[in-house]
PDB file of N, CA and C in Angstrom:
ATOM      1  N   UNK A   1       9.413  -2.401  -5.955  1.00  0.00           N
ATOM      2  CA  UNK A   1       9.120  -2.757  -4.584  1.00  0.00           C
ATOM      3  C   UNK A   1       8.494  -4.136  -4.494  1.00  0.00           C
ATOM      4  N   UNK A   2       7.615  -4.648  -5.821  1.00  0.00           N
ATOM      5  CA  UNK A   2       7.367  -6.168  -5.653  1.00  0.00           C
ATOM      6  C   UNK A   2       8.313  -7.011  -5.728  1.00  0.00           C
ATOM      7  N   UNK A   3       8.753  -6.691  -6.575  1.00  0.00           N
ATOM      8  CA  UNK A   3       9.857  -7.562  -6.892  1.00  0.00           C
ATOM      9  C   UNK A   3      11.379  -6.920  -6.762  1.00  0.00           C
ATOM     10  N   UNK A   4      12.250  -7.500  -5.739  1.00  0.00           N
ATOM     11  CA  UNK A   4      13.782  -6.785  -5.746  1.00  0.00           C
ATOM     12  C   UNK A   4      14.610  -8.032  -6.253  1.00  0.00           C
ATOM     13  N   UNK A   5      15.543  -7.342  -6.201  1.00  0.00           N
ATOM     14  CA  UNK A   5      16.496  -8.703  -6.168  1.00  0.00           C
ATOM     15  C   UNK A   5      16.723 -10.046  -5.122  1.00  0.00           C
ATOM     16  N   UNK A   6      16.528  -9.844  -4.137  1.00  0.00           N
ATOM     17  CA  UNK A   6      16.090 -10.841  -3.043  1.00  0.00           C
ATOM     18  C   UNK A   6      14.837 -11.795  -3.731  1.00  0.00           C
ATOM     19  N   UNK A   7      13.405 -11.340  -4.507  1.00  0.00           N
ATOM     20  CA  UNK A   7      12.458 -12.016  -4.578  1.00  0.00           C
ATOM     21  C   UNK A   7      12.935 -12.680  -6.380  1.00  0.00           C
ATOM     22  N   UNK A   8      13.530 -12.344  -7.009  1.00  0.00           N
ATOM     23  CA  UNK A   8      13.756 -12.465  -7.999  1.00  0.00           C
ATOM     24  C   UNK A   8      14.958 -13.745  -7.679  1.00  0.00           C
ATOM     25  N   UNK A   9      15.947 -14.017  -6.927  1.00  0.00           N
ATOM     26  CA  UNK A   9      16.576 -15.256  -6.715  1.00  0.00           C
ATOM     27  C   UNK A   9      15.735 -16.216  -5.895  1.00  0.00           C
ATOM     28  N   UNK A  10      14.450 -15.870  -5.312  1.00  0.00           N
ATOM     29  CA  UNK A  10      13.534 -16.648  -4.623  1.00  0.00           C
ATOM     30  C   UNK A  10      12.299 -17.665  -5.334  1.00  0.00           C
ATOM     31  N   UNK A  11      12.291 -16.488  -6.131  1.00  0.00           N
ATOM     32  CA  UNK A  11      10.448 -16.710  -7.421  1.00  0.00           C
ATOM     33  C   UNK A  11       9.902 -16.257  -6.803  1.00  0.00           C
ATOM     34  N   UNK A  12       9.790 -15.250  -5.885  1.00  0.00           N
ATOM     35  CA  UNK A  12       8.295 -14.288  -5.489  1.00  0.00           C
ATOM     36  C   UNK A  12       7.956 -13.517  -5.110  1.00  0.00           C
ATOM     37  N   UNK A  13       7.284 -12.898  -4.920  1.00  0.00           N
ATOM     38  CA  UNK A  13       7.389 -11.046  -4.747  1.00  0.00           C
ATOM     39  C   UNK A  13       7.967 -11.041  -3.659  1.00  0.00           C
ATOM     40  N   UNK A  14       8.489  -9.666  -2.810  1.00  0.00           N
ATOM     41  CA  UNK A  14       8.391  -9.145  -1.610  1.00  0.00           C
ATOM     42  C   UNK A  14       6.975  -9.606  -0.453  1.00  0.00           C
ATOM     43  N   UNK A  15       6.940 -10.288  -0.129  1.00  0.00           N
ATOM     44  CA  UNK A  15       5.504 -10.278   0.543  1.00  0.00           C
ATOM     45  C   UNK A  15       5.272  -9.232   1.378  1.00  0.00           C
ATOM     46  N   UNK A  16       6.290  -9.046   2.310  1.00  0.00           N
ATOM     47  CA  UNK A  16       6.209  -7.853   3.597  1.00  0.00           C
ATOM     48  C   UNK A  16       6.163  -6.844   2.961  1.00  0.00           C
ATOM     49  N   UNK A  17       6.549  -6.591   1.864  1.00  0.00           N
ATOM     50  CA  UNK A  17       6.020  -5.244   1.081  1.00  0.00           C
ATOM     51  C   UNK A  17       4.656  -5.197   0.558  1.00  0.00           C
ATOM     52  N   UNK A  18       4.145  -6.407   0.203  1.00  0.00           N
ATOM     53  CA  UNK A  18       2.747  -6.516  -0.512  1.00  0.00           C
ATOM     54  C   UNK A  18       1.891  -6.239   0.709  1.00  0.00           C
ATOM     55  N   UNK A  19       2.136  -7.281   1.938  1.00  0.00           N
ATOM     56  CA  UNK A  19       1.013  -7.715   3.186  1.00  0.00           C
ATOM     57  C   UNK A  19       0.654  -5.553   3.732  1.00  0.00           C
ATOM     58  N   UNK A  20       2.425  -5.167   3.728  1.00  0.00           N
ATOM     59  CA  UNK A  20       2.476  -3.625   4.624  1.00  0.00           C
ATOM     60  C   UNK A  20       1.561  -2.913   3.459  1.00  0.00           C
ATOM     61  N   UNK A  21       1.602  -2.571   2.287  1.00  0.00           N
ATOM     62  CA  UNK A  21       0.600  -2.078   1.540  1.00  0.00           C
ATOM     63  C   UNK A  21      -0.860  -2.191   1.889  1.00  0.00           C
ATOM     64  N   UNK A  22      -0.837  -3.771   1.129  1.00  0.00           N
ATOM     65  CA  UNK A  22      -2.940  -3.855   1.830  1.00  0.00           C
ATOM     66  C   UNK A  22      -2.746  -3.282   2.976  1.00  0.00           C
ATOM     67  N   UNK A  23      -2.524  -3.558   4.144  1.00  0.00           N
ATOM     68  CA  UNK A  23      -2.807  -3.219   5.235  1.00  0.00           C
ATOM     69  C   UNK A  23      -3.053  -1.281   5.704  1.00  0.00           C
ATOM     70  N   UNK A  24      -2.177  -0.980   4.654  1.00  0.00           N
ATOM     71  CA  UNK A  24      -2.481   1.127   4.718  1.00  0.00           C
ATOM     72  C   UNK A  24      -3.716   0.951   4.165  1.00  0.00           C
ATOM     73  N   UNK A  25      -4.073   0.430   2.951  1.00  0.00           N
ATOM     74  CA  UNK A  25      -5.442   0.395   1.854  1.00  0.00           C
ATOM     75  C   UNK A  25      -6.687   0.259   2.893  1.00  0.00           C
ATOM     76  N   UNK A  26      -6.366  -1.235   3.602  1.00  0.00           N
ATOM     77  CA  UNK A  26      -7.624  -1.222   4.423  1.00  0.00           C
ATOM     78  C   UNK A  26      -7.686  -0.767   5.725  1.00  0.00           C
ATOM     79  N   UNK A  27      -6.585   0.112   6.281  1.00  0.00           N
ATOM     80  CA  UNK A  27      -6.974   1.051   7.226  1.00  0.00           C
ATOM     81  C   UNK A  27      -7.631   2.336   6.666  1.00  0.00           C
ATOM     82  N   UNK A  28      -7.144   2.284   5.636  1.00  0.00           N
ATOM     83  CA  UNK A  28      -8.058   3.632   4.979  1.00  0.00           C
ATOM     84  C   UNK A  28      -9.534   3.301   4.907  1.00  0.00           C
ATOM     85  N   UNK A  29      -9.363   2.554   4.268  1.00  0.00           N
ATOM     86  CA  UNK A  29     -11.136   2.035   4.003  1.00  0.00           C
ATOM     87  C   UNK A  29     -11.592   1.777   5.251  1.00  0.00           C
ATOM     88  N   UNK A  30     -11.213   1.127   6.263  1.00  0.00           N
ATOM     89  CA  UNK A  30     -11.784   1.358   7.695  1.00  0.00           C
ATOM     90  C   UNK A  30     -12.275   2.892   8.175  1.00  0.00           C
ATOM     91  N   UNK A  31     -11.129   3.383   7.707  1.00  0.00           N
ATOM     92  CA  UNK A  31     -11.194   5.129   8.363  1.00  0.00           C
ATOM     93  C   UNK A  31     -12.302   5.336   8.129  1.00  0.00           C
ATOM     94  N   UNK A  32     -12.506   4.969   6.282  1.00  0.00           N
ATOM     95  CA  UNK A  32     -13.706   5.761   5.449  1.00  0.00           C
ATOM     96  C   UNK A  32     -15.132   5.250   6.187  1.00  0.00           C
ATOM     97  N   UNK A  33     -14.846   3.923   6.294  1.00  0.00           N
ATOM     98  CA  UNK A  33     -16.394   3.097   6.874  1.00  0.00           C
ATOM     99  C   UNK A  33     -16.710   3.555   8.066  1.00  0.00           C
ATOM    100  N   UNK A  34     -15.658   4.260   9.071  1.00  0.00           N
ATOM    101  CA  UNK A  34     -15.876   4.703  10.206  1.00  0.00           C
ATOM    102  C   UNK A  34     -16.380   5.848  10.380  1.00  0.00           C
ATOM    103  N   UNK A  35     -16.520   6.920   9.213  1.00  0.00           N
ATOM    104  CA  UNK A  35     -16.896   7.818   9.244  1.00  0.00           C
ATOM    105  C   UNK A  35     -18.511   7.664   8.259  1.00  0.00           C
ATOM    106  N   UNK A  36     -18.591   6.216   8.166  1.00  0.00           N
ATOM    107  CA  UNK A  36     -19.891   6.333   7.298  1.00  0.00           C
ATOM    108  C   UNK A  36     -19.829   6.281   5.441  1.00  0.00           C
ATOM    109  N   UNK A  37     -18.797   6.326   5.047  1.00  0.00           N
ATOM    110  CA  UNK A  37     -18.336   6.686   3.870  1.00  0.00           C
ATOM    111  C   UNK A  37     -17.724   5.116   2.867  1.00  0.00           C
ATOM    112  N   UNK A  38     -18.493   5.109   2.027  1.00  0.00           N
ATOM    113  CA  UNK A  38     -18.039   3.935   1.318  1.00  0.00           C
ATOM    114  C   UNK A  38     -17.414   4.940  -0.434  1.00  0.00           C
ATOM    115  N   UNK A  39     -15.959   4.531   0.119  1.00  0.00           N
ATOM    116  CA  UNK A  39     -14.922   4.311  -1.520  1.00  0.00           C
ATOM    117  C   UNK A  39     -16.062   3.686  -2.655  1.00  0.00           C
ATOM    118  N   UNK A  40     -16.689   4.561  -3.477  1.00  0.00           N
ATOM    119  CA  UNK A  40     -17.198   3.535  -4.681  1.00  0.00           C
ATOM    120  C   UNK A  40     -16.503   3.197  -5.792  1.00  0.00           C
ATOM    121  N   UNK A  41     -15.418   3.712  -6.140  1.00  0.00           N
ATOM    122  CA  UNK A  41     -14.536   3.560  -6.708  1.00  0.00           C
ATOM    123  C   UNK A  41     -12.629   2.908  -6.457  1.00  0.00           C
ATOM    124  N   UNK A  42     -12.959   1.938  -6.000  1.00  0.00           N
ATOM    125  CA  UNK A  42     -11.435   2.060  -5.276  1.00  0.00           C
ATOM    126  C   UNK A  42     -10.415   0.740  -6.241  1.00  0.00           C
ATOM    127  N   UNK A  43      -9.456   1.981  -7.019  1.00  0.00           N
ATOM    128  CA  UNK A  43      -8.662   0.809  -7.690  1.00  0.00           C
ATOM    129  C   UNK A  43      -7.430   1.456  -7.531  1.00  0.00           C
ATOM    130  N   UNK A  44      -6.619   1.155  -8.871  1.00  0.00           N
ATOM    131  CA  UNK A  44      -5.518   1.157  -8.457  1.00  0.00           C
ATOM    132  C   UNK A  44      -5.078   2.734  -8.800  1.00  0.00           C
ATOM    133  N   UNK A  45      -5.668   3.146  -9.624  1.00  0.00           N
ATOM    134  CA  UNK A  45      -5.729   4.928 -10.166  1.00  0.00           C
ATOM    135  C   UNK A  45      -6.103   6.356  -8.927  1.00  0.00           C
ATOM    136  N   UNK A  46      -7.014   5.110  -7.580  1.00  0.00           N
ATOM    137  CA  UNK A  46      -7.039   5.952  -6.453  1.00  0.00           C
ATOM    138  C   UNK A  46      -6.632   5.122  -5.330  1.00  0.00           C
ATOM    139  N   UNK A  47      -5.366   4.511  -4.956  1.00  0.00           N
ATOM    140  CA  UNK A  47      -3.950   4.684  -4.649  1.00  0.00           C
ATOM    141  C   UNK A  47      -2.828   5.924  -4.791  1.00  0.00           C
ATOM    142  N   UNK A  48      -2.569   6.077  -4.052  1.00  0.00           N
ATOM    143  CA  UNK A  48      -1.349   7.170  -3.913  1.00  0.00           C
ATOM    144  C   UNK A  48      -0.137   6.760  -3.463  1.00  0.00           C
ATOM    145  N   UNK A  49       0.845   6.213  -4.322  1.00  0.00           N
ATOM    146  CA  UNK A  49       2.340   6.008  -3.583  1.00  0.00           C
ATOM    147  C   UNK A  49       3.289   7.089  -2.742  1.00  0.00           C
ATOM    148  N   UNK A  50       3.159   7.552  -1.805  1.00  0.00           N
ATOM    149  CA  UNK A  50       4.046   8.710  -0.986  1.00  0.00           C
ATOM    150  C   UNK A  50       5.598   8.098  -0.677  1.00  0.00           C
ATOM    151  N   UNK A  51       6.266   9.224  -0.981  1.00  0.00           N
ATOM    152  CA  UNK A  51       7.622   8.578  -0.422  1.00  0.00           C
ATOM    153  C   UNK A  51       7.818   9.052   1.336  1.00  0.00           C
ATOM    154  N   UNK A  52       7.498   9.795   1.713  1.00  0.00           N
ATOM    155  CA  UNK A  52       6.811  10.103   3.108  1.00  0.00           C
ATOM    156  C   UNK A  52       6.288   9.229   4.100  1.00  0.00           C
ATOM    157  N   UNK A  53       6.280   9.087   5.414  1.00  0.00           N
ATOM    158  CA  UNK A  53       5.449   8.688   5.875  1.00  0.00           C
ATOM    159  C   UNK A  53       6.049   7.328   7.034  1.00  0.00           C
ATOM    160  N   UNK A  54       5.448   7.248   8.313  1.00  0.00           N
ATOM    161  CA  UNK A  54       5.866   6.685   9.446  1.00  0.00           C
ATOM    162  C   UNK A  54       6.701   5.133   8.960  1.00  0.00           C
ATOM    163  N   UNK A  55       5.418   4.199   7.576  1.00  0.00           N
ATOM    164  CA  UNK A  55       5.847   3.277   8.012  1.00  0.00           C
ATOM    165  C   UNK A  55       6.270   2.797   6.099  1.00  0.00           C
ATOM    166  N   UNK A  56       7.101   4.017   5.575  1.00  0.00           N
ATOM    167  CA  UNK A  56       7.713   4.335   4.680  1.00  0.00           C
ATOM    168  C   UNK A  56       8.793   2.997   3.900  1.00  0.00           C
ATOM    169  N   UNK A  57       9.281   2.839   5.447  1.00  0.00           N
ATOM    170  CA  UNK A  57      10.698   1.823   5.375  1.00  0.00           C
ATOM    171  C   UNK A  57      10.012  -0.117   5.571  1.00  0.00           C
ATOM    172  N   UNK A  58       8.565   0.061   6.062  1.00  0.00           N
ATOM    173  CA  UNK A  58       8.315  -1.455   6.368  1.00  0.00           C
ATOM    174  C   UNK A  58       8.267  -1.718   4.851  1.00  0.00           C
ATOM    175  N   UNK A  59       8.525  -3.125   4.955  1.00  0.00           N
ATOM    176  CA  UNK A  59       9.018  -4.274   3.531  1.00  0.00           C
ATOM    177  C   UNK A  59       9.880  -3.527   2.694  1.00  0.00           C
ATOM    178  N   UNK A  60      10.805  -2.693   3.126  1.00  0.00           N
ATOM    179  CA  UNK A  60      12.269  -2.019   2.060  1.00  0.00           C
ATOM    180  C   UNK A  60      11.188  -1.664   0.868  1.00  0.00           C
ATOM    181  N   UNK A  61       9.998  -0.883   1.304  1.00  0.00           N
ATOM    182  CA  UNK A  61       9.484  -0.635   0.067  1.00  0.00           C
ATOM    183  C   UNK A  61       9.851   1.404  -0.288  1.00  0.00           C
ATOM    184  N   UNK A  62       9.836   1.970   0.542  1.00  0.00           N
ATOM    185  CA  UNK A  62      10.325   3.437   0.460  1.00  0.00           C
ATOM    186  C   UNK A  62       9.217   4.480  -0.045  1.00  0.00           C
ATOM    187  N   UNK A  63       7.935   4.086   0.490  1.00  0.00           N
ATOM    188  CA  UNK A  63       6.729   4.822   0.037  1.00  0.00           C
ATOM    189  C   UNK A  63       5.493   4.435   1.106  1.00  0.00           C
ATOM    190  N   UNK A  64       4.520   5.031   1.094  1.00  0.00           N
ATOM    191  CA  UNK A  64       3.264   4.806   2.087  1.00  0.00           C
ATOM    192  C   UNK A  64       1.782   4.804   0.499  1.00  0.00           C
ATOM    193  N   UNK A  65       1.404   3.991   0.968  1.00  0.00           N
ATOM    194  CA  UNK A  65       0.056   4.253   0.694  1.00  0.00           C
ATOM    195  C   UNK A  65      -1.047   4.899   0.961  1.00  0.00           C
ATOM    196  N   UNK A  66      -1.761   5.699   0.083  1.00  0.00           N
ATOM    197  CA  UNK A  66      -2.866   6.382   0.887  1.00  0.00           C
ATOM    198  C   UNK A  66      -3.968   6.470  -0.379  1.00  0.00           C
ATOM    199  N   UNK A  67      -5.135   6.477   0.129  1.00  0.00           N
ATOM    200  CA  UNK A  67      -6.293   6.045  -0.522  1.00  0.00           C
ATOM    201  C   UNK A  67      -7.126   7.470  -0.971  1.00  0.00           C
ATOM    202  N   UNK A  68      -7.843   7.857  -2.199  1.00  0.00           N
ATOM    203  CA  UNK A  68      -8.522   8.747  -1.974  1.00  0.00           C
ATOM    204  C   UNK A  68      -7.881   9.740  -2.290  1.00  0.00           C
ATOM    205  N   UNK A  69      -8.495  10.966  -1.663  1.00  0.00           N
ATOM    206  CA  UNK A  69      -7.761  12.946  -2.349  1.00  0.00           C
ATOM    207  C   UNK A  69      -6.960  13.144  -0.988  1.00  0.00           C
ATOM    208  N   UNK A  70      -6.068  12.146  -0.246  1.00  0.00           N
ATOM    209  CA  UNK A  70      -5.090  12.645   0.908  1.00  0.00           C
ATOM    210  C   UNK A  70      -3.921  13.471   0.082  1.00  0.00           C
ATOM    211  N   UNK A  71      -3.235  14.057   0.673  1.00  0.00           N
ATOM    212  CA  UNK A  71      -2.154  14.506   0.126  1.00  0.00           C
ATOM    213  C   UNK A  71      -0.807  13.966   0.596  1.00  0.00           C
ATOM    214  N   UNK A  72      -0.093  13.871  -0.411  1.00  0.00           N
ATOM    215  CA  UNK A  72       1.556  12.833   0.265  1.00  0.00           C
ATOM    216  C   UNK A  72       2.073  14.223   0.769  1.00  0.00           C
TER     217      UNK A  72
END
């Protein structure tokens, strides 16, 4: 999903796949801060790739992100 064939005749990742990622990560972490709750641990081992999910198809990536013990 970083890299397809489109970014590979370009030299550079997918961006709209990279930018649509962060952007699930730090709505999560918003969620969490909104409820008072700070992630003390947040890497890449608590990431969750879902193939599921509304915005599944933004950057031709075919998965959602979700932060934490959510379930895909």
């Amino acid at each position: 999903w970083l890299r397809t064939e489109r970014s590979a005749l370009h030299g550079g990742p997918n961006m709209e796949a990279v930018r649509a990622t962060a952007r699930e990560i730090a709505s999560a972490l918003a969620y969490l801060h909104s409820a008072n709750v700070v992630h003390g641990d947040l890497s890449a081992w608590n990431v969750m790739l879902c193939a599921s999910g509304a915005s599944a198809s933004e950057g031709q990536r075919g998965f959602v992100a979700k932060v934490g013990t959510t379930a895909c």
